[in-house]
Coordinates of C-alpha atoms in Angstrom, one line a residue:
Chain A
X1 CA 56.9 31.6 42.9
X2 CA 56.3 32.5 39.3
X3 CA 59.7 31.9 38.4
X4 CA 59.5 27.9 38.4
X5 CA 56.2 27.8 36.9
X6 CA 57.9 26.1 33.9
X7 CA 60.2 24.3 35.8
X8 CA 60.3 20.4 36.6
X9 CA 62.4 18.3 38.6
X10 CA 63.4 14.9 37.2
X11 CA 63.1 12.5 40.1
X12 CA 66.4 10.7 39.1
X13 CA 68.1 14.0 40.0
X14 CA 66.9 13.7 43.6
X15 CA 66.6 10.1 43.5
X16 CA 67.4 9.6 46.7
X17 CA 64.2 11.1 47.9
X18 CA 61.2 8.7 48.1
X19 CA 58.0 10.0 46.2
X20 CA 56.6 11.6 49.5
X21 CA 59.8 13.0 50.2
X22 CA 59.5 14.5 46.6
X23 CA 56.4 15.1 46.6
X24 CA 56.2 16.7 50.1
X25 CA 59.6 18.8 48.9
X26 CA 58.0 20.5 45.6
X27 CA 55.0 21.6 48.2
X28 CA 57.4 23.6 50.3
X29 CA 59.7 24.8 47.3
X30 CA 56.8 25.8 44.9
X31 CA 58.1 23.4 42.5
X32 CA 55.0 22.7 40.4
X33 CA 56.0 19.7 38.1
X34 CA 57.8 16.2 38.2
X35 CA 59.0 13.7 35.5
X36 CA 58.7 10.4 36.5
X37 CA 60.6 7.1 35.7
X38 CA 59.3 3.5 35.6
X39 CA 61.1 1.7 38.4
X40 CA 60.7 4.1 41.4
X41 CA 57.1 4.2 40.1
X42 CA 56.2 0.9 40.4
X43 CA 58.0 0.0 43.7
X44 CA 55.2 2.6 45.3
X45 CA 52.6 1.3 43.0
X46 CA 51.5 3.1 39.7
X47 CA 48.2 4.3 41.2
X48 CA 49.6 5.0 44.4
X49 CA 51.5 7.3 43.0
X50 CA 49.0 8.6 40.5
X51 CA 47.1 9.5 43.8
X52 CA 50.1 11.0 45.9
X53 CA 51.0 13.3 43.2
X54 CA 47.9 14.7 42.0
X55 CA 46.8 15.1 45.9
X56 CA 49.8 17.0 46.2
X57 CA 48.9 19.3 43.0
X58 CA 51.7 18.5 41.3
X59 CA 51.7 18.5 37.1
X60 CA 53.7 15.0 35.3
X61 CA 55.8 16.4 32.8
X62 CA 56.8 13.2 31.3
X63 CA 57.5 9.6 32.5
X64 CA 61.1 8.0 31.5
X65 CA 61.7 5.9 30.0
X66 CA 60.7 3.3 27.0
X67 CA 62.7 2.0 24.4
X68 CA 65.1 -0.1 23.8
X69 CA 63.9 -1.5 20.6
X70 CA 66.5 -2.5 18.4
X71 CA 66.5 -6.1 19.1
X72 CA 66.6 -8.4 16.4
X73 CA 65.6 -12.1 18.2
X74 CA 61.9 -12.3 18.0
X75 CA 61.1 -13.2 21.5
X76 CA 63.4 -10.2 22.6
X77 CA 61.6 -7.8 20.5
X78 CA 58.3 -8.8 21.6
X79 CA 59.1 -8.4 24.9
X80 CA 60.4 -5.0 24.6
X81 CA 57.3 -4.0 22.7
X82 CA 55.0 -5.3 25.4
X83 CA 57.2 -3.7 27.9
X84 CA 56.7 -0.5 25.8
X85 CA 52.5 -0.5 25.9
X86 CA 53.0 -1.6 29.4
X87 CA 55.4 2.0 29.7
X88 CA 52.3 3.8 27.8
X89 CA 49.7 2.4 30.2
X90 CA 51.9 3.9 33.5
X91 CA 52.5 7.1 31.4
X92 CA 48.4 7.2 30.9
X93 CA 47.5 6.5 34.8
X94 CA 50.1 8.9 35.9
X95 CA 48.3 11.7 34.2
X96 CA 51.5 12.7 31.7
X97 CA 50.9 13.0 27.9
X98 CA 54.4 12.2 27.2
X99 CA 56.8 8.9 27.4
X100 CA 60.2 9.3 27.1
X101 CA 62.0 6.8 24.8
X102 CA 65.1 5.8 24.9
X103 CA 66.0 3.7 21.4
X104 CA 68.5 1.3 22.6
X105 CA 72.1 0.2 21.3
X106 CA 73.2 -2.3 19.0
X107 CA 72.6 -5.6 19.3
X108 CA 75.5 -8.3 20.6
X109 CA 77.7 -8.7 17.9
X110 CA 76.3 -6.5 15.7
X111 CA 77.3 -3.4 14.0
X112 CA 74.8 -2.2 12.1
X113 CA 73.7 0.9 13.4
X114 CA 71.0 1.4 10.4
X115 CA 69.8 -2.0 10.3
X116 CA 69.0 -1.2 14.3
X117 CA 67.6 2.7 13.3
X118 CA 65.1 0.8 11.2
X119 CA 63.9 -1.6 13.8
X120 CA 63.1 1.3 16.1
X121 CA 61.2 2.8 12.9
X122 CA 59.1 -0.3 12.8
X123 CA 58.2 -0.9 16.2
X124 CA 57.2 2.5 16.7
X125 CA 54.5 1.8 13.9
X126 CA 53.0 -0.8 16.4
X127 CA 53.7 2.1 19.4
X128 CA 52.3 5.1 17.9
X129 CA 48.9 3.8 17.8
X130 CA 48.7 2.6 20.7
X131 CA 50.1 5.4 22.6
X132 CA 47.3 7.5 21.0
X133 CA 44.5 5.2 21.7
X134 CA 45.8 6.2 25.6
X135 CA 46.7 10.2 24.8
X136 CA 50.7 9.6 25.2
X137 CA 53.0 10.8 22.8
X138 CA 56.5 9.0 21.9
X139 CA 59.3 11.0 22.8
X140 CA 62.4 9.6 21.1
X141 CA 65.5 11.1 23.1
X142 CA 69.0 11.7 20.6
X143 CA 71.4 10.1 23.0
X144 CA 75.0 11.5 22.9
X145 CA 76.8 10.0 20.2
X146 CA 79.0 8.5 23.2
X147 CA 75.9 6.2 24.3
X148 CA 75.7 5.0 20.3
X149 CA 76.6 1.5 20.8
X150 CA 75.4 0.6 24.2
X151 CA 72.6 2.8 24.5
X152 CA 71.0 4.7 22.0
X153 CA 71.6 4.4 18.7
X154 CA 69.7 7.5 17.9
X155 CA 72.7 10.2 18.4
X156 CA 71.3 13.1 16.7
X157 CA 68.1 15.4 16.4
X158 CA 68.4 15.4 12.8
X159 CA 68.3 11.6 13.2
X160 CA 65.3 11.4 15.5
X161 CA 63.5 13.8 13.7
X162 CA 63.8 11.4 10.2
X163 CA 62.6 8.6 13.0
X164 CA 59.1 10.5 14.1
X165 CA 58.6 12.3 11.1
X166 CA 57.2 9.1 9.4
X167 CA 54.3 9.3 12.2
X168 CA 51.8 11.9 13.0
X169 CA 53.5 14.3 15.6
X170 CA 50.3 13.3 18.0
X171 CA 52.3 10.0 18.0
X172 CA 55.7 10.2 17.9
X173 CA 58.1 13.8 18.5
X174 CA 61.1 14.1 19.9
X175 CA 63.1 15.0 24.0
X176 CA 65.2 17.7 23.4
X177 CA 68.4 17.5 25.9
X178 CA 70.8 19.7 26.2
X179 CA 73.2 17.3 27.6
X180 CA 73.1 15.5 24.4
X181 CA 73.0 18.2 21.5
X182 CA 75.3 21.0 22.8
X183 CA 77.9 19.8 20.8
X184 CA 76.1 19.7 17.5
X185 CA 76.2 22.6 15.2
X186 CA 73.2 21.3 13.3
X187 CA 70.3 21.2 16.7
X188 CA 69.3 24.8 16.3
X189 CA 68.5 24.2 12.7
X190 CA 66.5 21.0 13.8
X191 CA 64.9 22.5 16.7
X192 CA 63.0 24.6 14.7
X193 CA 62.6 21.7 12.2
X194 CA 61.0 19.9 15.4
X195 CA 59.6 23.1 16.3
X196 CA 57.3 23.7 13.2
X197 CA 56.4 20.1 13.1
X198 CA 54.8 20.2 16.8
X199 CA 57.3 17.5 17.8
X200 CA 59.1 19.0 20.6
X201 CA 57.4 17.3 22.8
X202 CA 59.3 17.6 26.0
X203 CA 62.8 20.2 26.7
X204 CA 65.2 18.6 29.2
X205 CA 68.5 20.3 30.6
X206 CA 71.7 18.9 32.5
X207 CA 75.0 20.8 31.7
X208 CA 78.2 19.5 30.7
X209 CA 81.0 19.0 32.9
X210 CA 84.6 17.1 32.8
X211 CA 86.2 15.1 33.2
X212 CA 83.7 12.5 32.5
X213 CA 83.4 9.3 35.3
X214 CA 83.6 5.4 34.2
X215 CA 81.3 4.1 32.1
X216 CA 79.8 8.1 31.4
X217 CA 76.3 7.7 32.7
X218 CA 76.5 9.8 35.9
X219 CA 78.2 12.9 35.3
X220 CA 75.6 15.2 33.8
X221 CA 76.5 18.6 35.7
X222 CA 74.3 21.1 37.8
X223 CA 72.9 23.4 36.1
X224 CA 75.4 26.0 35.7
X225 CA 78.6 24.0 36.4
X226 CA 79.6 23.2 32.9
X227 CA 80.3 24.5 29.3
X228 CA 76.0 25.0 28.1
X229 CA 74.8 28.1 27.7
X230 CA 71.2 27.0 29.1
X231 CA 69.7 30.6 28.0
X232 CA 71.1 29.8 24.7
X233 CA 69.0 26.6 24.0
X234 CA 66.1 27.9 25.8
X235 CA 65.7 30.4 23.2
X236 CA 66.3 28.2 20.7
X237 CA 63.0 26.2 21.8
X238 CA 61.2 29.1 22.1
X239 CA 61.9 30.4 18.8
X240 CA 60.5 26.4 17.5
X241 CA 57.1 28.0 19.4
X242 CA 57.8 25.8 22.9
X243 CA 56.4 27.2 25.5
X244 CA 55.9 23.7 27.9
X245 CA 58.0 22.7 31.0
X246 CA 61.2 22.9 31.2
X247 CA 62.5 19.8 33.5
X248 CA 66.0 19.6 34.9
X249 CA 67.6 15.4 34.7
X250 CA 70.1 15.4 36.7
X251 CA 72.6 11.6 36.5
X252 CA 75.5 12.2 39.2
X253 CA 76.7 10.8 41.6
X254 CA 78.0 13.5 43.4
X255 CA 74.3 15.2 43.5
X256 CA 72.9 11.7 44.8
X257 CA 75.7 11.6 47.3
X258 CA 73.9 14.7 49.2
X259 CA 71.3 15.7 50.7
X260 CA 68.0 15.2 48.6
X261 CA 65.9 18.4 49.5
X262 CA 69.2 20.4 49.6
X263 CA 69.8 19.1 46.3
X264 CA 66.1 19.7 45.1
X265 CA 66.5 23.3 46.5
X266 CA 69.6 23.8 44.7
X267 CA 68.4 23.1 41.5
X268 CA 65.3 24.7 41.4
X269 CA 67.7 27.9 42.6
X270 CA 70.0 27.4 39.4
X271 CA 66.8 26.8 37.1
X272 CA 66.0 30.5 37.9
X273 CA 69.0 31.7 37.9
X274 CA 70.9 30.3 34.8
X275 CA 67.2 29.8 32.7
X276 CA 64.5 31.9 33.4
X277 CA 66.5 35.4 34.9
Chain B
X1 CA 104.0 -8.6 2.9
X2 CA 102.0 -7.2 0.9
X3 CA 98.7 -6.9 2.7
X4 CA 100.6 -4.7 5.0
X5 CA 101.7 -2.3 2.4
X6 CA 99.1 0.7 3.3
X7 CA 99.2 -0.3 7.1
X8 CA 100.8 2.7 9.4
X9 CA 101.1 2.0 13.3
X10 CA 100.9 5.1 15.1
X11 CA 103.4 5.4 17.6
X12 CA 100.7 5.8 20.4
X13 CA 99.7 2.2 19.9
X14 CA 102.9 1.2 20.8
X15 CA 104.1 3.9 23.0
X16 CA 106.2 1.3 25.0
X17 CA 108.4 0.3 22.7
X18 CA 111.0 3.5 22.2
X19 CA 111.8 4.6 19.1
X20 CA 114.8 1.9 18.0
X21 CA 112.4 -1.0 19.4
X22 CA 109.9 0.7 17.0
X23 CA 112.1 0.7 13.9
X24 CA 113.5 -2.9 14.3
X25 CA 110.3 -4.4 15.1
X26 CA 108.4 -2.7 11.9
X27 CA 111.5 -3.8 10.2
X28 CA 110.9 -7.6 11.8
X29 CA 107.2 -7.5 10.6
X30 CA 107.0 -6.2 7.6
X31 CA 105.5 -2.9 8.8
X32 CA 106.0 0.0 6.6
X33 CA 104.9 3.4 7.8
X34 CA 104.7 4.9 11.0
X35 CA 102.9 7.9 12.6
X36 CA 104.8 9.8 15.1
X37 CA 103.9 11.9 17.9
X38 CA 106.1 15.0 18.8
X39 CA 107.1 14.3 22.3
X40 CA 108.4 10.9 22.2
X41 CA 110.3 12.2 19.0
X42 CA 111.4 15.6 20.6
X43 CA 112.9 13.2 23.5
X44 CA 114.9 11.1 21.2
X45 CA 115.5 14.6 19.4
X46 CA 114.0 15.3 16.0
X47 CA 117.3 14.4 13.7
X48 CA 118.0 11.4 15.4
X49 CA 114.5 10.1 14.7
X50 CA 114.2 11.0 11.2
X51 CA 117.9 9.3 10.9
X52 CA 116.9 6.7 12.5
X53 CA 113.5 6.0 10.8
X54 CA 114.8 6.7 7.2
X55 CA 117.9 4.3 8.1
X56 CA 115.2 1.6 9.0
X57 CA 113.4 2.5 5.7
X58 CA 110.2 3.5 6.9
X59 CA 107.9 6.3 5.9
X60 CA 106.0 8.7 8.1
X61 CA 102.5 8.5 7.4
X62 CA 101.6 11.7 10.2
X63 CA 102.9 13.6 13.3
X64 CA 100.4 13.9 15.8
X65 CA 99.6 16.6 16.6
X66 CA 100.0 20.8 16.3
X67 CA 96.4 22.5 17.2
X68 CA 95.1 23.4 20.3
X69 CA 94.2 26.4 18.7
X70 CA 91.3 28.2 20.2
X71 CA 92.9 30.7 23.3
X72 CA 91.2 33.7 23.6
X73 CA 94.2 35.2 25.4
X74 CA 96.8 37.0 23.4
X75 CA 100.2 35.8 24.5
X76 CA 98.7 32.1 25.0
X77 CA 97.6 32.3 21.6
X78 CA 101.1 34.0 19.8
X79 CA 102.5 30.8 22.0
X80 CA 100.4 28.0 20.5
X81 CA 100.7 29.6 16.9
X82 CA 104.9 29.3 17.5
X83 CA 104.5 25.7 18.4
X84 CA 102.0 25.0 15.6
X85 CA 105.0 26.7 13.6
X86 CA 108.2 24.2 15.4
X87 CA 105.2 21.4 14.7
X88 CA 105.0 22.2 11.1
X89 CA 108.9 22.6 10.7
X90 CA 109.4 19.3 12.4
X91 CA 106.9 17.3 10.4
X92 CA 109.1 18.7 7.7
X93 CA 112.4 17.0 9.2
X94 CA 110.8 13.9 9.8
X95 CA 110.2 13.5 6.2
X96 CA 106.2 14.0 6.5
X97 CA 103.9 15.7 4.5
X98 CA 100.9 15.6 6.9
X99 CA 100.2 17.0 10.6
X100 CA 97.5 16.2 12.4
X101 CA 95.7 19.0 14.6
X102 CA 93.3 18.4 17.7
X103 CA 91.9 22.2 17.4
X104 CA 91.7 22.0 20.9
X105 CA 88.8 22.6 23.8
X106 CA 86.7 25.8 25.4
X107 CA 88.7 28.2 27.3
X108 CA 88.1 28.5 31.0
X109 CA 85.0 29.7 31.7
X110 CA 83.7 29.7 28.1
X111 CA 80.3 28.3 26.6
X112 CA 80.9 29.4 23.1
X113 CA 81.6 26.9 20.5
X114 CA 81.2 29.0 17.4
X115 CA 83.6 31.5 19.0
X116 CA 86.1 28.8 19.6
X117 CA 85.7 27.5 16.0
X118 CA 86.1 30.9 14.5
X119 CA 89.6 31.4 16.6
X120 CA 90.3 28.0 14.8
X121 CA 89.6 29.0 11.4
X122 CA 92.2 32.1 12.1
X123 CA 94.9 30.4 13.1
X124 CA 94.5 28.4 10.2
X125 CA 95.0 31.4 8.0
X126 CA 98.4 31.8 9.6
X127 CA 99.5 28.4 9.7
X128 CA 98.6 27.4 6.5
X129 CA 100.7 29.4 4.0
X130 CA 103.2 28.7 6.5
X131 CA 103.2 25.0 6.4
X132 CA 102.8 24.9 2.6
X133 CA 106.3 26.6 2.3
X134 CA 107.4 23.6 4.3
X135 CA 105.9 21.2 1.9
X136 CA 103.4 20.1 5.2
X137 CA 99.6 19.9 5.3
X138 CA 97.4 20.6 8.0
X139 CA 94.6 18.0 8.9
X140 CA 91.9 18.9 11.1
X141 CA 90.7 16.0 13.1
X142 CA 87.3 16.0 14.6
X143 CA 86.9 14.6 17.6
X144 CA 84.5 12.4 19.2
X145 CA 81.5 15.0 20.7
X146 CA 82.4 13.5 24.1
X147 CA 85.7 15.5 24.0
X148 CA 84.1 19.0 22.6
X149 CA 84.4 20.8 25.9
X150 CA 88.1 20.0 27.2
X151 CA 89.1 18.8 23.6
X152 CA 88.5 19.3 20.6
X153 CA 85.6 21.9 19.3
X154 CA 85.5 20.5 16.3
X155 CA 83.5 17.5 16.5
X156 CA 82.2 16.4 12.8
X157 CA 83.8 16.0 9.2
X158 CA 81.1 18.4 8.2
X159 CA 82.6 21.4 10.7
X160 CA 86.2 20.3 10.0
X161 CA 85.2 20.6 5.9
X162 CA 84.0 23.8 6.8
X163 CA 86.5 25.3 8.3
X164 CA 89.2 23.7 5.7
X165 CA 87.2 24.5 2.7
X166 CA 88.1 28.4 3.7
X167 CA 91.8 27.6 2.6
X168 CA 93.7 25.7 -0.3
X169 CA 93.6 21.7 0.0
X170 CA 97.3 21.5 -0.4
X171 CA 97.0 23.6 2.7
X172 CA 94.3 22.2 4.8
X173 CA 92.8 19.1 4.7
X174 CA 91.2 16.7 6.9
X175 CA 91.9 13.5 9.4
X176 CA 89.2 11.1 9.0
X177 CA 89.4 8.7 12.0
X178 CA 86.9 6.2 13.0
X179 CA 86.9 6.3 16.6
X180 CA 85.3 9.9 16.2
X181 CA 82.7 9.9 13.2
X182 CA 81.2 6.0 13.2
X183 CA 78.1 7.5 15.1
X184 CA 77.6 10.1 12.5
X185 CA 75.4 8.8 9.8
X186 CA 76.3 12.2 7.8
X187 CA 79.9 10.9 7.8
X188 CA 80.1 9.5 4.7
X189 CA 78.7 12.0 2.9
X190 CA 81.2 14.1 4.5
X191 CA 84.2 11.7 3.6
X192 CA 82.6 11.5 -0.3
X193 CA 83.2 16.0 0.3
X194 CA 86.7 15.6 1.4
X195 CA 87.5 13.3 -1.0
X196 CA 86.0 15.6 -4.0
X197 CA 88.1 18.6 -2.4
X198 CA 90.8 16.1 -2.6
X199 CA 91.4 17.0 1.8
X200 CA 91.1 13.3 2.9
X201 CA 94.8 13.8 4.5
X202 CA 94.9 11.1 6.5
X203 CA 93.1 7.5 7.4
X204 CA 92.7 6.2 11.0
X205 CA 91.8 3.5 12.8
X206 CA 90.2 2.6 15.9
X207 CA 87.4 0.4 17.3
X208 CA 84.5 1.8 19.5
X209 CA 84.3 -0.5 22.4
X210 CA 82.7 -0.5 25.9
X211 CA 82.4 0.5 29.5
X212 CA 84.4 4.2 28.7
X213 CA 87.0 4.4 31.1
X214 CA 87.0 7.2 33.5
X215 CA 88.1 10.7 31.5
X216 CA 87.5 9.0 28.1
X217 CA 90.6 9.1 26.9
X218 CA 92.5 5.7 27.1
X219 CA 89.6 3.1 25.7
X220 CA 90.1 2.7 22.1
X221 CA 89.3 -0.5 21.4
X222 CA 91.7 -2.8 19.2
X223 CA 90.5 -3.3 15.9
X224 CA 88.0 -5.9 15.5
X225 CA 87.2 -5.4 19.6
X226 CA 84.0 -3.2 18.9
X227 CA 81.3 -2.0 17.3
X228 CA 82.5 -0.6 14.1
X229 CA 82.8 -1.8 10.7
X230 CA 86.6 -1.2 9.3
X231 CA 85.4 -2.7 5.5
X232 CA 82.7 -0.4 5.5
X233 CA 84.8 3.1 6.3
X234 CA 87.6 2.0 4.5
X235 CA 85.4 1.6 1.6
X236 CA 83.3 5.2 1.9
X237 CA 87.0 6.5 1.6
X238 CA 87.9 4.5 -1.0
X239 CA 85.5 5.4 -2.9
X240 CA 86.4 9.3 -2.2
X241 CA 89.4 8.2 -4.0
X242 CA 91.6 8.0 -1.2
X243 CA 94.4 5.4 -1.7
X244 CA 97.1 6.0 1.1
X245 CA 98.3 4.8 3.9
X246 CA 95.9 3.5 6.3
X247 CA 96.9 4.4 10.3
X248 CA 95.8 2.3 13.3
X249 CA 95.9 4.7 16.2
X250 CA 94.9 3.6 20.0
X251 CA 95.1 4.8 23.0
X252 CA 94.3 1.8 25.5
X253 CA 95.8 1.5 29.1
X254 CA 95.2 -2.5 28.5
X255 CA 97.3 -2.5 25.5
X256 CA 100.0 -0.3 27.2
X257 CA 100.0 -2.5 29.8
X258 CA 101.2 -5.4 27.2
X259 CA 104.5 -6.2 25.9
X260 CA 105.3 -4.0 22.7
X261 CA 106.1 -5.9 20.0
X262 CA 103.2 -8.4 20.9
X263 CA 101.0 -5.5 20.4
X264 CA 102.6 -4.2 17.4
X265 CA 102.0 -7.8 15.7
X266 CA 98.9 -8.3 16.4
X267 CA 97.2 -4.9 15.7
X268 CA 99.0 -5.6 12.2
X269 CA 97.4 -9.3 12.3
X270 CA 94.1 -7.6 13.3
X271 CA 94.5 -5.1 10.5
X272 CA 94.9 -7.9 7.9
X273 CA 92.1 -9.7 9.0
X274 CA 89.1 -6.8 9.5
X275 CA 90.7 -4.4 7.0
X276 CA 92.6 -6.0 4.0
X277 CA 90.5 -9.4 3.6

């Protein structure tokens, strides 16, 4: 079906499916790509799933997530950074040239949101290599400014953008998400900032939808249930020059209350007919 | 006391205590402005507060809040213009030359921001000449991005300057509260803009602190509870040339739960102690 040949499913939007379920699902949809994430990954084994999903002809978009490299004890941050080459490795085996990263909050105690942009700065001097060495690019994700202190303290694209563009863009770019830059007045004008630096290195969507639950991690709406105009941004990307997958990350608990392959159908169904129609 | 001599408690901190508990207990502490909000005031009735204030010999830093300005419908428009009009006139009464406005969320149905924000910047033209007859000024608050969709469209200093800047600073200015610009790493060049245009109207207070609660609404933290730095805002305003009085403004279902007057006392012990010192 040549209307999802862009499209990707985010296995945390179906997470209640198992990767054969997944995989085994895109086969009978037509759904041609997945983005991964770390822990469901390593449960089945990194190369087992390396094997299942290129036997089942199915593309890796990108593999979430890194990060979380704003600590400021020593031990901490070395551990995070071997965590992240560790992230770059599974990224590599998995066949995806991009790995999501997700910055990280502040610190205990600490509110010093540029002291903790700097830190990400520096240890994605020691990442950026690396990743090349093994063909990934760094993908640092602007997190809603509602995630700043527990989370990400990366809130903007403007923000991530002054982040990556101290590295080559073969290193370092940015995950542009709807979800997290409707809002923002300025992310058309940085899209295409991104855009003419070759740093859009992977387009997510999830809509917008209220109220918002406890805690505001699993709410991101369906595609089409909420205030984004999906068409909107798409073009936006497309005017940067983006032309890649478009993959749909879905956090809600209502959608991981159901049905995975109904779920799985659904959104593919949406994709087409709030993206690509 | 005179390290309390810019503080302002915002009647929403309190909202427990009515309106006579409010008076005597500012009175009792050494407290000497308030900020009001219209309903509890428009319950007591609007002479009997500003008697009753100006009898206790308080001032009224703000009323909270005209704006939800962005209805696409005629006759709900015509309606919130009229009660952005009794806002303005009753700011008057109460002896205060400011009013805050929440510009209010997407229509129904909508996905257009910049549509909503241009409805905004009408009403404005209306409102303003309006309130500057009554000797009132209109400040636009931004609001947190997390409330851009059922809220508040305006969601940085840099869109609230920019939709101000279109009118007189005597007749539209802006609220600059933490809670909803401490991500914003462009905030204080925004605040050092305001203050130039001489439309910082208002100074508030309010720590970021987490899990969110369900709906977002009712989890701002008491000062010195979160992530933010009270010195450092209080200085980027200062240094805008702003001077007056200083409002601490939470909405917490934990401190509502409380007794009153303990509140009251300690959000002015915590003021002195993260603000003042």
């Amino acid at each position: 079906m040549t209307e999802l040949a862009r499209f990707s499913i985010n296995q945390m939007t179906v997470k209640q499916l198992s990767l054969p379920e997944l995989a085994d699902s895109c086969g009978r949809l037509g759904i041609p790509n997945v983005g991964l994430w770390r822990e469901p990954v390593q449960s089945y084994g990194v190369d087992a799933t390396a094997k299942l999903i290129r036997d089942a002809g199915l593309g890796v978009t990108t593999l979430c997530r890194g990060g979380f490299l704003t600590a400021i004890d020593p031990a901490e941050r070395a551990a995070a950074l071997d965590d992240n080459r560790r992230a770059v490795d599974e990224a590599a085996a998995l066949g995806t040239d991009t790995l999501v990263l997700v910055s990280g909050g502040l610190p205990a105690g600490s509110k010093d949101l540029r002291g903790a942009r700097e830190r990400i700065a520096d240890a994605l001097g020691e990442l950026g290599p690396y990743a090349e060495r093994h063909g990934v690019r760094l993908a640092i994700e602007p997190l809603h400014p509602m995630y700043a202190a527990d989370r990400c303290v990366v809130s903007t694209l403007a923000q991530a953008l002054d982040l990556a563009e101290r590295f080559p863009a073969h290193q370092v770019g940015v995950t542009v998400d709807t979800y997290h830059i409707w809002w923002d007045d300025d992310a058309p004008a940085q899209i295409a900032r991104a855009g003419a630096g070759d740093r859009i290195h992977t387009f997510q969507l999830a809509d917008w939808t209220t109220p918002l639950p406890a805690g505001v991690l699993n709410g991101r709406g369906q595609i089409g249930d909420g205030s984004i105009d999906m068409r909107e941004w798409k073009g936006y990307v497309e005017a940067a020059g983006y032309t890649g997958p478009i993959e749909v990350e879905l956090f809600n608990d209502g959608l991981w209350a159901r049905d995975g392959r109904e779920v799985l159908e659904e959104t593919a169904r949406r994709f087409v007919e709030h993206v690509i129609r």
